[in-house]
Amino acid sequence: MKIIDTVKSLFKSSAVKKPDVKVIRLDQTDSTNTFLRTYIPAEGETMTVAVADFQQAGRGQGTNTWESEAGKNLLFSILVHPVMLPVRSQFLLAEAGALALKEALADYVQDDIRLKWPNDIYWKDRKLSGTLIETKLGGGHIKDCVFGVGLNVNQTVFRSDAPNPVSLCQISGHEVDRDELLCKIITKFTGLYRLLEMGGYADISAMYHEALYRRGGFHTFRDADGDFEGSIIEVEDDGHLVLRDRSGVIRSYQFKEVEFII
């Protein structure tokens, strides 16, 4: 394990302005989320990033796993301590994380990058990135929040049964510098996180809604009662997806209660 004190020292070749965060570089680990959940920050350390070339037990939402060829993609987690954010509004953290990825990817892909509720990154109808967010509450506040990100960068062959993966390399037609991309993501995330610290909740929510996958028109969804066509009205601050079906009925769902039919 190699510990880097700042993003600047890790990415000396990048011209991107670097935030002052601690970055921990791992050759391999079971999961960067698991690593940071047991990590004890130094005094005054407000943001920590763990990045690995390979995860032995990379996880997605629920029981899902994340396929990643060693040394090809970005596998990282960000630990922050958002005590300023009300527990009822914690989904704003997911929105900020997703927006950071989208904004960083805009330097490589000019269009068709959207945010699929709750926090996947899609290019057209294919999945480019997934995020696993884990929070720890204490004293009525969000004590810790870990964003675990798997972003397909330079992998070109996917062997799992995931239905629609795509990588940045497949989209752009060339390999991408993973260190430079990570630096851009951290820079974007830091700016959005500071916006949350300043109370810019409405700004974060508005940007997230503007970038939503299938934001306009009616699309096919599936819930416990079967398939239906619905239109996205909003995503509430607690993360509920609110849809209107063809008959005008308003439907509200927590994560895993409804799926997009692609």
Short mmCIF file of C-alpha atoms in Angstrom, two decimals, residues 13 15 79:
data_model
loop_
_atom_site.label_atom_id
_atom_site.label_comp_id
_atom_site.label_asym_id
_atom_site.label_seq_id
_atom_site.Cartn_x
_atom_site.Cartn_y
_atom_site.Cartn_z
CA SER A 13 1.51 15.43 -15.07
CA ALA A 15 -2.81 20.36 -15.76
CA LEU A 79 -14.85 9.05 2.17
#
